[in-house]
Structure formats: structure tokens, C-alpha cells
mmCIF file of C-alpha atoms in Angstrom:
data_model
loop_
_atom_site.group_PDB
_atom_site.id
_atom_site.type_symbol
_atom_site.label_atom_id
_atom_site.label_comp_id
_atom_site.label_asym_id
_atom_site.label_seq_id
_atom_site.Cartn_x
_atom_site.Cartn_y
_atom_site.Cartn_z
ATOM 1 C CA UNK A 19 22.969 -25.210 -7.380
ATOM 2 C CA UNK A 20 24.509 -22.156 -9.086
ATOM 3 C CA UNK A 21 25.296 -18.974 -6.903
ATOM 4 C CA UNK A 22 24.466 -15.577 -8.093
ATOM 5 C CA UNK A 23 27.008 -13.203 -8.323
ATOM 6 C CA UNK A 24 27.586 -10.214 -6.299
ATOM 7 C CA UNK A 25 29.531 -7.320 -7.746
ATOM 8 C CA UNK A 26 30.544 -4.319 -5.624
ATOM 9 C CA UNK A 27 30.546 -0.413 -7.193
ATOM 10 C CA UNK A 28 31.421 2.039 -4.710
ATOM 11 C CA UNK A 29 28.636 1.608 -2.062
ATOM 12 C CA UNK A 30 26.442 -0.059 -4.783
ATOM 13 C CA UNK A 31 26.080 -3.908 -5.087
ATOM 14 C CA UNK A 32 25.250 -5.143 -8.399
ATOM 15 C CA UNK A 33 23.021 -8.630 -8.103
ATOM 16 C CA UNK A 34 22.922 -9.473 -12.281
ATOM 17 C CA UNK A 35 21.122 -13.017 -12.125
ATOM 18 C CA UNK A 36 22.138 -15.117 -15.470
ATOM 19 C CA UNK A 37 20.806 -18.028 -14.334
ATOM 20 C CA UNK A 38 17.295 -20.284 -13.984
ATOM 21 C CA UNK A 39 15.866 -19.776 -10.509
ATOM 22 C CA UNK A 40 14.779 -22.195 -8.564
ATOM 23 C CA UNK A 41 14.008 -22.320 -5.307
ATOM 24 C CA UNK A 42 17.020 -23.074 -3.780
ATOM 25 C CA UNK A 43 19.105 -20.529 -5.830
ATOM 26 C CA UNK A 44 16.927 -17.786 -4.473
ATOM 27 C CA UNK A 45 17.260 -18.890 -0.912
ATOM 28 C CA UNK A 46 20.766 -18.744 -1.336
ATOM 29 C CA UNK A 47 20.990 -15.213 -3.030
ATOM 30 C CA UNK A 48 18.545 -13.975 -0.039
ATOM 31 C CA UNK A 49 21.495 -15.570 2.146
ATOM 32 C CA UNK A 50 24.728 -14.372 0.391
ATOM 33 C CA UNK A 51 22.927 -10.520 -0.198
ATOM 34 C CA UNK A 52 22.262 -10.307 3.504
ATOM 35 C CA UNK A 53 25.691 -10.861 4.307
ATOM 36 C CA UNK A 54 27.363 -8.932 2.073
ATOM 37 C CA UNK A 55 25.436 -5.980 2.260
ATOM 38 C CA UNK A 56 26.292 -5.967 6.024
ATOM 39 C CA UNK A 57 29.868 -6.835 5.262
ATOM 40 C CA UNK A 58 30.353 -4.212 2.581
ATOM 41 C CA UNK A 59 28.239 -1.259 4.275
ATOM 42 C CA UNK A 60 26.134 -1.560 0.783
ATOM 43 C CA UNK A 61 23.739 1.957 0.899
ATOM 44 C CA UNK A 62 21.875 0.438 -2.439
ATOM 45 C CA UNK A 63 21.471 -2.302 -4.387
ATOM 46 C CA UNK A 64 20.637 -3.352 -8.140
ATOM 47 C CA UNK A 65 19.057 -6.694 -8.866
ATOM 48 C CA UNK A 66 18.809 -7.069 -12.620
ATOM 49 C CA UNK A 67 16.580 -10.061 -13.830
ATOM 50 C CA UNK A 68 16.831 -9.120 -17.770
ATOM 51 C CA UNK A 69 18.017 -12.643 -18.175
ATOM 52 C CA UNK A 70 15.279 -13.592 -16.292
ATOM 53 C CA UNK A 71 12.509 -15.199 -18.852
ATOM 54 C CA UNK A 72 10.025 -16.598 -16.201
ATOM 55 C CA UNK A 73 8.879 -16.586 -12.886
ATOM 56 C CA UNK A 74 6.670 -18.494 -10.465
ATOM 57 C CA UNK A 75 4.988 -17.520 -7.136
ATOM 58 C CA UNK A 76 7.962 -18.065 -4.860
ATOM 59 C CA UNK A 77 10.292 -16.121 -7.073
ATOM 60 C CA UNK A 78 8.403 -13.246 -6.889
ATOM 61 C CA UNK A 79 7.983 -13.111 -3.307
ATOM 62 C CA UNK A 80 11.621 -13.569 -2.883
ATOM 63 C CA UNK A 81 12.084 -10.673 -4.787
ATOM 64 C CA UNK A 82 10.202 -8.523 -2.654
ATOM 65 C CA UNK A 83 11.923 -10.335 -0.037
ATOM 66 C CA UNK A 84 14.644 -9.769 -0.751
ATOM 67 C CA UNK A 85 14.020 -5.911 -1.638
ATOM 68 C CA UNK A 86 12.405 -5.770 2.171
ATOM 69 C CA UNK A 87 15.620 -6.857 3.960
ATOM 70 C CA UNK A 88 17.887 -4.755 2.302
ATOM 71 C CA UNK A 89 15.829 -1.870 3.474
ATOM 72 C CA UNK A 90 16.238 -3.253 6.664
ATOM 73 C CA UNK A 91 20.101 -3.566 6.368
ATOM 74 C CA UNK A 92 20.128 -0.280 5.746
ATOM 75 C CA UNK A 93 20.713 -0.215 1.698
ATOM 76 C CA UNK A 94 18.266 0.991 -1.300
ATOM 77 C CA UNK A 95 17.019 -2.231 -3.277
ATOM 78 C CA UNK A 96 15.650 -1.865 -7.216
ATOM 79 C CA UNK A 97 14.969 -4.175 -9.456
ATOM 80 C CA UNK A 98 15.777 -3.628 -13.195
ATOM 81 C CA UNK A 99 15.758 -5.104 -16.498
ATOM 82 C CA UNK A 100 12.417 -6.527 -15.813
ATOM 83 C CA UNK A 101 10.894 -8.395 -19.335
ATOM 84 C CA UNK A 102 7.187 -7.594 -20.112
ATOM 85 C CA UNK A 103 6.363 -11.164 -19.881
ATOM 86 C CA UNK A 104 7.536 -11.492 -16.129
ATOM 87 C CA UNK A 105 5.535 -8.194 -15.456
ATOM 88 C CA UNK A 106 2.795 -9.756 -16.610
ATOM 89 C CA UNK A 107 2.541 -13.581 -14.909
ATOM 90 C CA UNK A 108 3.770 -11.321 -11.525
ATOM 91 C CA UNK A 109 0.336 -9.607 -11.341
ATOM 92 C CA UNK A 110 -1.587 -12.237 -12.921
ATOM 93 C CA UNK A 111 -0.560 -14.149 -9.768
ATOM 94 C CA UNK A 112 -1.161 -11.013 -7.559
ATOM 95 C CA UNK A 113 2.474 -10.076 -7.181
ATOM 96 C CA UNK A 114 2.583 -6.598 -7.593
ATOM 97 C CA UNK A 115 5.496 -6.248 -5.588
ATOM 98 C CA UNK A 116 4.330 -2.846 -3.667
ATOM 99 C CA UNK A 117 7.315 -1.325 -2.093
ATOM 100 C CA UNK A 118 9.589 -2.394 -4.387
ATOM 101 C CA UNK A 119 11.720 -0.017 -6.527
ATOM 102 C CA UNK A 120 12.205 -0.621 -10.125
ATOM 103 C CA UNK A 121 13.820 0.492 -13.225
ATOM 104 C CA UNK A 122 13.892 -0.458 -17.234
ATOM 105 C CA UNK A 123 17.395 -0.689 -16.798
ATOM 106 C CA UNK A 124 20.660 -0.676 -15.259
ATOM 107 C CA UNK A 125 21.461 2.835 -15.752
ATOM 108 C CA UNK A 126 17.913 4.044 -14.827
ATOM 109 C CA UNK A 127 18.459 1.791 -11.671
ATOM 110 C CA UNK A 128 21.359 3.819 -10.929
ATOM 111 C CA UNK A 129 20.134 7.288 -11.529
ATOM 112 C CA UNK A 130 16.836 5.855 -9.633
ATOM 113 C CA UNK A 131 19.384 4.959 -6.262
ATOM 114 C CA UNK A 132 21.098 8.026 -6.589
ATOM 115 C CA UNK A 133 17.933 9.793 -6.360
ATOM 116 C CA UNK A 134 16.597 8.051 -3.139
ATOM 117 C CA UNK A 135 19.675 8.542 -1.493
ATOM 118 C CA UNK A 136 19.984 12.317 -2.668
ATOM 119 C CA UNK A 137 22.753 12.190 -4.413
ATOM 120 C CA UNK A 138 21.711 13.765 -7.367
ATOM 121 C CA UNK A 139 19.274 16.808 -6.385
#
């Protein structure tokens, strides 16, 4: 099982998954994330899945998961870099992921955090 990496900018925590994810791999993001957001006093975080070609059912609710807890730790969650294809099986298998933030990109991501948690008026 591959880990995810979990980069730290400022109060940001970058989540950039390069890798297929199975089910395990996503439990053990879901782990690792919890713990370092607590650990690093995270106030958002950026998941980009552009490397991400497909998902399945559990995936997606991971992701909004995942996106839930964070909010609960106290940190901003989006997820960017999100490929038309994976839009598209999500809500063909009724994943819309309501609540959860997104962005086309990393830098929208960004500007999109920095909104939420006013620091750009």
C-alpha cells in the first residue's frame, strides 16, 4: 500500500494524490490527514486528484469524508484538479459530493481557501 503525501504551506496542507486508490490507500489518507491536521493546526486543506483518472463508489464517499472531518478539525477542505470524466461517473453514481468545496485547480483552490477564511476581502 502506497501512502499519500502530505505537504505543509503555512497553515495550508497540500494532499496531491499520484497514485491508484484503492480502498485501503484512502483509509489510510483519512487516517494520516486527521492527524496531521491536528498536529500541524492546519486552518485549510487542498486535496488535488488531477492524477486521479477514475473513481468508484467508496472513493467518492471518502472524499466527502474526508472533506467532513477536516471541517470538524477545524480546517477548510477543497478538492481540485478534478478531470471531467471523474465528475461525471461521481454523479452518475449519485455522488454529488454536497458540502464539499472545489476548484479547477491548485491556485483557484488557494484563492478559494483564502476566501473562506477571509483572508482576501
Amino acid at each position: 500500500m502506497e501512502r499519500v503525501p502530505i505537504l505543509k504551506l503555512g497553515d495550508l496542507l497540500i494532499v496531491s494524490i499520484q497514485v491508484d486508490l484503492d480502498d485501503q490507500t484512502v483509509l489510510a489518507l483519512k487516517e494520516d490527514l486527521a492527524e496531521v491536521v491536528v498536529a500541524r493546526g492546519a486552518r485549510g486543506v487542498i486535496i488535488d486528484i488531477s492524477a486521479v483518472e477514475i473513481v468508484d463508489s467508496f472513493t467518492g464517499r471518502m472524499l466527502a469524508t474526508i472533506a467532513e472531518m477536516c471541517r470538524m478539525l477545524d480546517a477548510h477542505a477543497v478538492v481540485v484538479g478534478m478531470r471531467p470524466a471523474v465528475a461525471i461517473t461521481l454523479v452518475e453514481l449519485g455522488l454529488s459530493l454536497g458540502g464539499v468545496r472545489t476548484a479547477l485547480n491548485l491556485e483557484k483552490g488557494v484563492a478559494l481557501l483564502d476566501h473562506v477564511r477571509g483572508a482576501v476581502p
